[in-house]
Amino acid sequence: SKKMAGRAVLLAGAPGTGKTALALGIAQELGSKVPFCPMVGSEVYSSEVKKTEVLMENFRRAIGLRIKENKEVYEGEVTELTPEETESVTGGDYGKVVSHVVIGLKTVKGSKQLKLDPSIYDALKKEKVTPGDVIYIEANSGAVKRVGRCDAYATEFDLEAEEYVPLPKGEVHKKKEIVQDVTLHDLDQANAKPQGGQDIMSVMGQLMKPKKTEITEKLRQEINKVVNRYIDTGVAELVPGVLFIDEVHM
């Protein structure tokens, strides 16, 4: 109902009475979809960054944005995952390189075998995909998302941290509503430090340990405009979260 948005609660009491435990309990109760940003009062003090900047950053961490898009995807349980290798065209001692990856996907209605680009294989490795996992691959961008382990394998182990999901219904190739949860701070960071650039300064900048940089007010206002446009068109929904500041007596 979002009736509590913009309100503050002060928890006061002697040490060890469970103030932090209560706040963490609230976070668990809200679930993973609601942004919860914990911080300590001492984090506000910094020689590099202004106090207002630290607070603003954490406020924006606690405001979520749920973006819904209809995308063309290939979804199913992975039945086969075979990287096909060829000799390296550069010659020398480089050996073989992955030319494409063959992946089999199965749903309740049927199955499909896909021959995909080697960049998809890198994405599959990053997501730690193995046969028996339920995944979807976006047709346009090639982005891979591991949804979970197929529930047919739920009895394999007595105790496991896996999330089991049912075998997808419908065809392998379909239109699906993709829901992404991001925070305003994620958008700030993505736009403050754009990755890429092949010149030597860009490469050196990526290699060196990044110094904590302040995100400008102008950038935040631009992002707010884009977010408001998304909300007005119904593409995105704002999710107010919780900012928990511990040890504020400091």
PDB file of C-alpha atoms in Angstrom:
ATOM      1  CA  SER A   1       0.000   0.000   0.000  1.00  0.00           C
ATOM      2  CA  LYS A   2       3.107   2.253   0.390  1.00  0.00           C
ATOM      3  CA  LYS A   3       1.417   4.212   3.217  1.00  0.00           C
ATOM      4  CA  MET A   4       4.631   4.225   5.267  1.00  0.00           C
ATOM      5  CA  ALA A   5       6.753   5.783   2.495  1.00  0.00           C
ATOM      6  CA  GLY A   6       8.651   8.832   3.739  1.00  0.00           C
ATOM      7  CA  ARG A   7       8.271   7.965   7.446  1.00  0.00           C
ATOM      8  CA  ALA A   8      11.078   7.474   9.985  1.00  0.00           C
ATOM      9  CA  VAL A   9      11.156   5.333  13.148  1.00  0.00           C
ATOM     10  CA  LEU A  10      13.681   5.804  15.974  1.00  0.00           C
ATOM     11  CA  LEU A  11      14.551   2.658  17.950  1.00  0.00           C
ATOM     12  CA  ALA A  12      16.159   3.639  21.273  1.00  0.00           C
ATOM     13  CA  GLY A  13      17.336   1.402  24.089  1.00  0.00           C
ATOM     14  CA  ALA A  14      20.267   0.050  26.068  1.00  0.00           C
ATOM     15  CA  PRO A  15      22.981  -2.000  24.283  1.00  0.00           C
ATOM     16  CA  GLY A  16      22.010  -5.624  23.685  1.00  0.00           C
ATOM     17  CA  THR A  17      18.232  -5.083  23.784  1.00  0.00           C
ATOM     18  CA  GLY A  18      17.786  -6.234  20.168  1.00  0.00           C
ATOM     19  CA  LYS A  19      17.379  -3.004  18.177  1.00  0.00           C
ATOM     20  CA  THR A  20      19.548  -4.219  15.275  1.00  0.00           C
ATOM     21  CA  ALA A  21      18.003  -7.706  15.468  1.00  0.00           C
ATOM     22  CA  LEU A  22      14.531  -6.157  15.177  1.00  0.00           C
ATOM     23  CA  ALA A  23      15.553  -4.145  12.094  1.00  0.00           C
ATOM     24  CA  LEU A  24      17.086  -7.219  10.426  1.00  0.00           C
ATOM     25  CA  GLY A  25      13.923  -9.168  11.265  1.00  0.00           C
ATOM     26  CA  ILE A  26      11.871  -6.480   9.475  1.00  0.00           C
ATOM     27  CA  ALA A  27      14.197  -6.813   6.460  1.00  0.00           C
ATOM     28  CA  GLN A  28      13.650 -10.599   6.334  1.00  0.00           C
ATOM     29  CA  GLU A  29       9.881 -10.137   6.620  1.00  0.00           C
ATOM     30  CA  LEU A  30       9.809  -7.645   3.719  1.00  0.00           C
ATOM     31  CA  GLY A  31      11.473 -10.222   1.448  1.00  0.00           C
ATOM     32  CA  SER A  32      14.134  -9.951  -1.236  1.00  0.00           C
ATOM     33  CA  LYS A  33      12.022  -7.793  -3.585  1.00  0.00           C
ATOM     34  CA  VAL A  34      11.979  -4.754  -1.261  1.00  0.00           C
ATOM     35  CA  PRO A  35      15.312  -2.881  -1.090  1.00  0.00           C
ATOM     36  CA  PHE A  36      16.824  -2.863   2.416  1.00  0.00           C
ATOM     37  CA  CYS A  37      19.959  -0.762   2.888  1.00  0.00           C
ATOM     38  CA  PRO A  38      21.767  -1.132   6.247  1.00  0.00           C
ATOM     39  CA  MET A  39      24.506   1.326   7.243  1.00  0.00           C
ATOM     40  CA  VAL A  40      26.328   2.459  10.399  1.00  0.00           C
ATOM     41  CA  GLY A  41      26.416   6.044  11.652  1.00  0.00           C
ATOM     42  CA  SER A  42      30.219   6.179  11.407  1.00  0.00           C
ATOM     43  CA  GLU A  43      30.060   5.553   7.625  1.00  0.00           C
ATOM     44  CA  VAL A  44      28.769   9.109   7.132  1.00  0.00           C
ATOM     45  CA  TYR A  45      32.130  10.592   8.176  1.00  0.00           C
ATOM     46  CA  SER A  46      34.701  10.546   5.367  1.00  0.00           C
ATOM     47  CA  SER A  47      37.635  12.709   4.297  1.00  0.00           C
ATOM     48  CA  GLU A  48      36.782  12.183   0.598  1.00  0.00           C
ATOM     49  CA  VAL A  49      32.990  12.432   0.429  1.00  0.00           C
ATOM     50  CA  LYS A  50      30.537  14.925   1.953  1.00  0.00           C
ATOM     51  CA  LYS A  51      28.086  13.698   4.622  1.00  0.00           C
ATOM     52  CA  THR A  52      25.074  14.657   2.498  1.00  0.00           C
ATOM     53  CA  GLU A  53      26.526  12.698  -0.444  1.00  0.00           C
ATOM     54  CA  VAL A  54      26.898   9.511   1.661  1.00  0.00           C
ATOM     55  CA  LEU A  55      23.321   9.839   2.920  1.00  0.00           C
ATOM     56  CA  MET A  56      21.962  10.570  -0.579  1.00  0.00           C
ATOM     57  CA  GLU A  57      23.757   7.494  -1.964  1.00  0.00           C
ATOM     58  CA  ASN A  58      22.225   5.264   0.706  1.00  0.00           C
ATOM     59  CA  PHE A  59      18.764   6.807   0.251  1.00  0.00           C
ATOM     60  CA  ARG A  60      18.964   5.936  -3.446  1.00  0.00           C
ATOM     61  CA  ARG A  61      20.113   2.402  -2.589  1.00  0.00           C
ATOM     62  CA  ALA A  62      16.864   2.053  -0.616  1.00  0.00           C
ATOM     63  CA  ILE A  63      14.596   3.111  -3.519  1.00  0.00           C
ATOM     64  CA  GLY A  64      13.919   0.308  -5.974  1.00  0.00           C
ATOM     65  CA  LEU A  65      12.625   0.279  -9.516  1.00  0.00           C
ATOM     66  CA  ARG A  66      10.796  -2.735 -10.940  1.00  0.00           C
ATOM     67  CA  ILE A  67      11.054  -2.703 -14.737  1.00  0.00           C
ATOM     68  CA  LYS A  68       8.734  -4.940 -16.777  1.00  0.00           C
ATOM     69  CA  GLU A  69       9.455  -5.704 -20.421  1.00  0.00           C
ATOM     70  CA  ASN A  70       8.014  -8.164 -22.920  1.00  0.00           C
ATOM     71  CA  LYS A  71      10.921  -9.927 -24.608  1.00  0.00           C
ATOM     72  CA  GLU A  72      11.429 -12.741 -27.073  1.00  0.00           C
ATOM     73  CA  VAL A  73      13.235 -15.554 -25.240  1.00  0.00           C
ATOM     74  CA  TYR A  74      14.293 -19.184 -25.496  1.00  0.00           C
ATOM     75  CA  GLU A  75      13.349 -20.828 -22.188  1.00  0.00           C
ATOM     76  CA  GLY A  76      13.600 -24.386 -20.926  1.00  0.00           C
ATOM     77  CA  GLU A  77      15.535 -27.018 -19.006  1.00  0.00           C
ATOM     78  CA  VAL A  78      19.077 -27.517 -20.312  1.00  0.00           C
ATOM     79  CA  THR A  79      19.382 -31.054 -21.701  1.00  0.00           C
ATOM     80  CA  GLU A  80      22.638 -30.561 -23.606  1.00  0.00           C
ATOM     81  CA  LEU A  81      25.510 -28.089 -23.372  1.00  0.00           C
ATOM     82  CA  THR A  82      28.325 -28.770 -25.853  1.00  0.00           C
ATOM     83  CA  PRO A  83      30.956 -26.221 -26.887  1.00  0.00           C
ATOM     84  CA  GLU A  84      32.152 -26.946 -30.458  1.00  0.00           C
ATOM     85  CA  GLU A  85      35.846 -26.204 -30.969  1.00  0.00           C
ATOM     86  CA  THR A  86      37.856 -25.407 -34.103  1.00  0.00           C
ATOM     87  CA  GLU A  87      41.533 -24.778 -34.767  1.00  0.00           C
ATOM     88  CA  SER A  88      42.606 -21.211 -34.017  1.00  0.00           C
ATOM     89  CA  VAL A  89      42.800 -19.133 -37.229  1.00  0.00           C
ATOM     90  CA  THR A  90      45.782 -17.194 -35.863  1.00  0.00           C
ATOM     91  CA  GLY A  91      47.881 -20.354 -35.880  1.00  0.00           C
ATOM     92  CA  GLY A  92      50.816 -20.766 -33.531  1.00  0.00           C
ATOM     93  CA  ASP A  93      50.442 -22.508 -30.186  1.00  0.00           C
ATOM     94  CA  TYR A  94      47.036 -21.117 -29.295  1.00  0.00           C
ATOM     95  CA  GLY A  95      45.357 -24.487 -29.896  1.00  0.00           C
ATOM     96  CA  LYS A  96      41.593 -24.618 -30.283  1.00  0.00           C
ATOM     97  CA  VAL A  97      38.929 -21.957 -29.775  1.00  0.00           C
ATOM     98  CA  VAL A  98      35.175 -22.275 -29.205  1.00  0.00           C
ATOM     99  CA  SER A  99      33.461 -21.558 -32.550  1.00  0.00           C
ATOM    100  CA  HIS A 100      29.875 -22.037 -31.292  1.00  0.00           C
ATOM    101  CA  VAL A 101      27.918 -23.754 -28.542  1.00  0.00           C
ATOM    102  CA  VAL A 102      25.146 -26.329 -29.019  1.00  0.00           C
ATOM    103  CA  ILE A 103      22.470 -26.123 -26.338  1.00  0.00           C
ATOM    104  CA  GLY A 104      19.362 -28.279 -25.931  1.00  0.00           C
ATOM    105  CA  LEU A 105      16.307 -26.778 -24.199  1.00  0.00           C
ATOM    106  CA  LYS A 106      13.228 -28.731 -23.088  1.00  0.00           C
ATOM    107  CA  THR A 107       9.751 -27.558 -22.008  1.00  0.00           C
ATOM    108  CA  VAL A 108       6.471 -29.371 -21.296  1.00  0.00           C
ATOM    109  CA  LYS A 109       5.409 -28.896 -24.960  1.00  0.00           C
ATOM    110  CA  GLY A 110       8.634 -29.902 -26.699  1.00  0.00           C
ATOM    111  CA  SER A 111      12.368 -29.404 -27.080  1.00  0.00           C
ATOM    112  CA  LYS A 112      14.746 -27.454 -29.312  1.00  0.00           C
ATOM    113  CA  GLN A 113      18.442 -27.604 -30.148  1.00  0.00           C
ATOM    114  CA  LEU A 114      20.134 -24.225 -30.605  1.00  0.00           C
ATOM    115  CA  LYS A 115      23.494 -23.415 -32.192  1.00  0.00           C
ATOM    116  CA  LEU A 116      24.678 -20.177 -30.593  1.00  0.00           C
ATOM    117  CA  ASP A 117      27.545 -17.692 -30.610  1.00  0.00           C
ATOM    118  CA  PRO A 118      30.636 -18.368 -28.395  1.00  0.00           C
ATOM    119  CA  SER A 119      29.854 -15.197 -26.390  1.00  0.00           C
ATOM    120  CA  ILE A 120      26.708 -16.996 -25.133  1.00  0.00           C
ATOM    121  CA  TYR A 121      28.962 -19.812 -23.883  1.00  0.00           C
ATOM    122  CA  ASP A 122      30.882 -17.267 -21.768  1.00  0.00           C
ATOM    123  CA  ALA A 123      27.570 -16.002 -20.345  1.00  0.00           C
ATOM    124  CA  LEU A 124      26.493 -19.597 -19.567  1.00  0.00           C
ATOM    125  CA  LYS A 125      29.779 -20.206 -17.722  1.00  0.00           C
ATOM    126  CA  LYS A 126      29.338 -16.959 -15.776  1.00  0.00           C
ATOM    127  CA  GLU A 127      25.869 -18.078 -14.631  1.00  0.00           C
ATOM    128  CA  LYS A 128      27.328 -21.556 -13.782  1.00  0.00           C
ATOM    129  CA  VAL A 129      24.735 -23.306 -15.973  1.00  0.00           C
ATOM    130  CA  THR A 130      24.786 -27.134 -16.033  1.00  0.00           C
ATOM    131  CA  PRO A 131      22.394 -29.686 -17.622  1.00  0.00           C
ATOM    132  CA  GLY A 132      19.232 -29.862 -15.519  1.00  0.00           C
ATOM    133  CA  ASP A 133      19.075 -26.095 -14.895  1.00  0.00           C
ATOM    134  CA  VAL A 134      16.127 -23.980 -16.083  1.00  0.00           C
ATOM    135  CA  ILE A 135      17.371 -20.919 -18.004  1.00  0.00           C
ATOM    136  CA  TYR A 136      16.199 -18.339 -20.495  1.00  0.00           C
ATOM    137  CA  ILE A 137      18.209 -16.645 -23.255  1.00  0.00           C
ATOM    138  CA  GLU A 138      17.025 -13.294 -24.637  1.00  0.00           C
ATOM    139  CA  ALA A 139      16.749 -13.566 -28.424  1.00  0.00           C
ATOM    140  CA  ASN A 140      17.834  -9.973 -29.179  1.00  0.00           C
ATOM    141  CA  SER A 141      20.645  -9.342 -26.691  1.00  0.00           C
ATOM    142  CA  GLY A 142      21.821 -12.898 -25.965  1.00  0.00           C
ATOM    143  CA  ALA A 143      21.606 -12.258 -22.205  1.00  0.00           C
ATOM    144  CA  VAL A 144      21.451 -15.484 -20.180  1.00  0.00           C
ATOM    145  CA  LYS A 145      19.562 -15.859 -16.876  1.00  0.00           C
ATOM    146  CA  ARG A 146      19.606 -18.964 -14.707  1.00  0.00           C
ATOM    147  CA  VAL A 147      16.167 -19.296 -13.086  1.00  0.00           C
ATOM    148  CA  GLY A 148      16.982 -22.336 -10.915  1.00  0.00           C
ATOM    149  CA  ARG A 149      17.293 -26.124 -10.909  1.00  0.00           C
ATOM    150  CA  CYS A 150      14.494 -28.187 -12.478  1.00  0.00           C
ATOM    151  CA  ASP A 151      12.297 -29.712  -9.729  1.00  0.00           C
ATOM    152  CA  ALA A 152      12.685 -33.169 -11.318  1.00  0.00           C
ATOM    153  CA  TYR A 153      16.084 -33.266  -9.534  1.00  0.00           C
ATOM    154  CA  ALA A 154      14.717 -32.161  -6.139  1.00  0.00           C
ATOM    155  CA  THR A 155      15.164 -35.628  -4.584  1.00  0.00           C
ATOM    156  CA  GLU A 156      18.839 -35.963  -5.631  1.00  0.00           C
ATOM    157  CA  PHE A 157      20.155 -34.516  -2.370  1.00  0.00           C
ATOM    158  CA  ASP A 158      18.676 -34.422   1.135  1.00  0.00           C
ATOM    159  CA  LEU A 159      19.976 -30.920   1.850  1.00  0.00           C
ATOM    160  CA  GLU A 160      20.831 -28.353  -0.794  1.00  0.00           C
ATOM    161  CA  ALA A 161      20.806 -24.565  -1.150  1.00  0.00           C
ATOM    162  CA  GLU A 162      19.356 -24.765  -4.687  1.00  0.00           C
ATOM    163  CA  GLU A 163      16.104 -23.103  -5.693  1.00  0.00           C
ATOM    164  CA  TYR A 164      13.957 -25.649  -7.533  1.00  0.00           C
ATOM    165  CA  VAL A 165      11.580 -24.449 -10.252  1.00  0.00           C
ATOM    166  CA  PRO A 166       9.019 -26.350 -12.380  1.00  0.00           C
ATOM    167  CA  LEU A 167       9.667 -27.262 -16.009  1.00  0.00           C
ATOM    168  CA  PRO A 168       8.533 -24.269 -18.150  1.00  0.00           C
ATOM    169  CA  LYS A 169       5.209 -24.594 -19.969  1.00  0.00           C
ATOM    170  CA  GLY A 170       4.551 -23.700 -23.611  1.00  0.00           C
ATOM    171  CA  GLU A 171       7.083 -23.642 -26.437  1.00  0.00           C
ATOM    172  CA  VAL A 172      10.853 -23.113 -26.072  1.00  0.00           C
ATOM    173  CA  HIS A 173      10.716 -19.930 -28.212  1.00  0.00           C
ATOM    174  CA  LYS A 174       8.171 -17.517 -26.723  1.00  0.00           C
ATOM    175  CA  LYS A 175       7.361 -13.985 -25.613  1.00  0.00           C
ATOM    176  CA  LYS A 176       7.906 -13.566 -21.884  1.00  0.00           C
ATOM    177  CA  GLU A 177       7.460 -10.708 -19.415  1.00  0.00           C
ATOM    178  CA  ILE A 178      10.890 -10.091 -17.875  1.00  0.00           C
ATOM    179  CA  VAL A 179      10.892  -8.353 -14.481  1.00  0.00           C
ATOM    180  CA  GLN A 180      14.110  -6.643 -13.377  1.00  0.00           C
ATOM    181  CA  ASP A 181      14.651  -5.155  -9.928  1.00  0.00           C
ATOM    182  CA  VAL A 182      17.234  -2.360  -9.718  1.00  0.00           C
ATOM    183  CA  THR A 183      17.842   0.522  -7.314  1.00  0.00           C
ATOM    184  CA  LEU A 184      18.281   4.183  -8.237  1.00  0.00           C
ATOM    185  CA  HIS A 185      21.893   3.899  -7.026  1.00  0.00           C
ATOM    186  CA  ASP A 186      22.525   1.068  -9.526  1.00  0.00           C
ATOM    187  CA  LEU A 187      21.366   3.394 -12.315  1.00  0.00           C
ATOM    188  CA  ASP A 188      23.550   6.232 -10.958  1.00  0.00           C
ATOM    189  CA  GLN A 189      26.643   4.018 -10.932  1.00  0.00           C
ATOM    190  CA  ALA A 190      26.005   2.544 -14.374  1.00  0.00           C
ATOM    191  CA  ASN A 191      25.811   6.031 -15.886  1.00  0.00           C
ATOM    192  CA  ALA A 192      28.598   7.629 -13.821  1.00  0.00           C
ATOM    193  CA  LYS A 193      31.232   5.140 -14.997  1.00  0.00           C
ATOM    194  CA  PRO A 194      30.414   3.926 -18.493  1.00  0.00           C
ATOM    195  CA  GLN A 195      32.493   0.846 -19.297  1.00  0.00           C
ATOM    196  CA  GLY A 196      34.371   0.488 -22.556  1.00  0.00           C
ATOM    197  CA  GLY A 197      36.693   2.668 -24.582  1.00  0.00           C
ATOM    198  CA  GLN A 198      39.746   1.222 -26.291  1.00  0.00           C
ATOM    199  CA  ASP A 199      42.190   4.097 -25.766  1.00  0.00           C
ATOM    200  CA  ILE A 200      45.033   3.656 -23.269  1.00  0.00           C
ATOM    201  CA  MET A 201      43.508   6.011 -20.652  1.00  0.00           C
ATOM    202  CA  SER A 202      40.253   4.017 -20.550  1.00  0.00           C
ATOM    203  CA  VAL A 203      42.146   0.751 -20.154  1.00  0.00           C
ATOM    204  CA  MET A 204      44.390   2.186 -17.411  1.00  0.00           C
ATOM    205  CA  GLY A 205      41.354   3.648 -15.646  1.00  0.00           C
ATOM    206  CA  GLN A 206      39.721   0.219 -15.551  1.00  0.00           C
ATOM    207  CA  LEU A 207      42.890  -1.495 -14.282  1.00  0.00           C
ATOM    208  CA  MET A 208      43.672   0.962 -11.502  1.00  0.00           C
ATOM    209  CA  LYS A 209      41.772   0.681  -8.239  1.00  0.00           C
ATOM    210  CA  PRO A 210      38.890   3.130  -8.619  1.00  0.00           C
ATOM    211  CA  LYS A 211      38.779   5.987  -6.130  1.00  0.00           C
ATOM    212  CA  LYS A 212      35.362   6.674  -4.621  1.00  0.00           C
ATOM    213  CA  THR A 213      33.844   9.297  -6.881  1.00  0.00           C
ATOM    214  CA  GLU A 214      30.841  11.475  -6.163  1.00  0.00           C
ATOM    215  CA  ILE A 215      27.870  11.162  -8.481  1.00  0.00           C
ATOM    216  CA  THR A 216      26.863  14.656  -9.609  1.00  0.00           C
ATOM    217  CA  GLU A 217      23.468  16.168  -8.848  1.00  0.00           C
ATOM    218  CA  LYS A 218      22.975  16.843 -12.575  1.00  0.00           C
ATOM    219  CA  LEU A 219      23.360  13.129 -13.384  1.00  0.00           C
ATOM    220  CA  ARG A 220      20.865  12.204 -10.660  1.00  0.00           C
ATOM    221  CA  GLN A 221      18.326  14.679 -12.037  1.00  0.00           C
ATOM    222  CA  GLU A 222      18.739  13.212 -15.549  1.00  0.00           C
ATOM    223  CA  ILE A 223      18.190   9.690 -14.183  1.00  0.00           C
ATOM    224  CA  ASN A 224      15.139  10.882 -12.215  1.00  0.00           C
ATOM    225  CA  LYS A 225      13.651  12.289 -15.453  1.00  0.00           C
ATOM    226  CA  VAL A 226      14.141   8.956 -17.254  1.00  0.00           C
ATOM    227  CA  VAL A 227      12.710   7.020 -14.275  1.00  0.00           C
ATOM    228  CA  ASN A 228       9.647   9.325 -14.125  1.00  0.00           C
ATOM    229  CA  ARG A 229       9.097   8.794 -17.855  1.00  0.00           C
ATOM    230  CA  TYR A 230       9.233   5.008 -17.335  1.00  0.00           C
ATOM    231  CA  ILE A 231       6.733   5.233 -14.454  1.00  0.00           C
ATOM    232  CA  ASP A 232       4.346   7.482 -16.436  1.00  0.00           C
ATOM    233  CA  THR A 233       4.339   5.074 -19.403  1.00  0.00           C
ATOM    234  CA  GLY A 234       3.759   2.091 -17.097  1.00  0.00           C
ATOM    235  CA  VAL A 235       7.055   0.374 -17.999  1.00  0.00           C
ATOM    236  CA  ALA A 236       8.398   0.647 -14.443  1.00  0.00           C
ATOM    237  CA  GLU A 237       7.059   0.752 -10.898  1.00  0.00           C
ATOM    238  CA  LEU A 238       8.708   2.478  -7.926  1.00  0.00           C
ATOM    239  CA  VAL A 239       9.347   0.260  -4.879  1.00  0.00           C
ATOM    240  CA  PRO A 240      10.031   2.229  -1.659  1.00  0.00           C
ATOM    241  CA  GLY A 241      12.540   0.365   0.497  1.00  0.00           C
ATOM    242  CA  VAL A 242      14.018   0.739   3.984  1.00  0.00           C
ATOM    243  CA  LEU A 243      17.172   2.633   4.989  1.00  0.00           C
ATOM    244  CA  PHE A 244      18.417   1.384   8.376  1.00  0.00           C
ATOM    245  CA  ILE A 245      21.073   3.532  10.101  1.00  0.00           C
ATOM    246  CA  ASP A 246      22.649   1.733  13.063  1.00  0.00           C
ATOM    247  CA  GLU A 247      24.540   3.438  15.924  1.00  0.00           C
ATOM    248  CA  VAL A 248      23.226   6.930  15.127  1.00  0.00           C
ATOM    249  CA  HIS A 249      24.449   8.228  18.519  1.00  0.00           C
ATOM    250  CA  MET A 250      27.868   8.629  16.846  1.00  0.00           C
TER     251      MET A 250
END
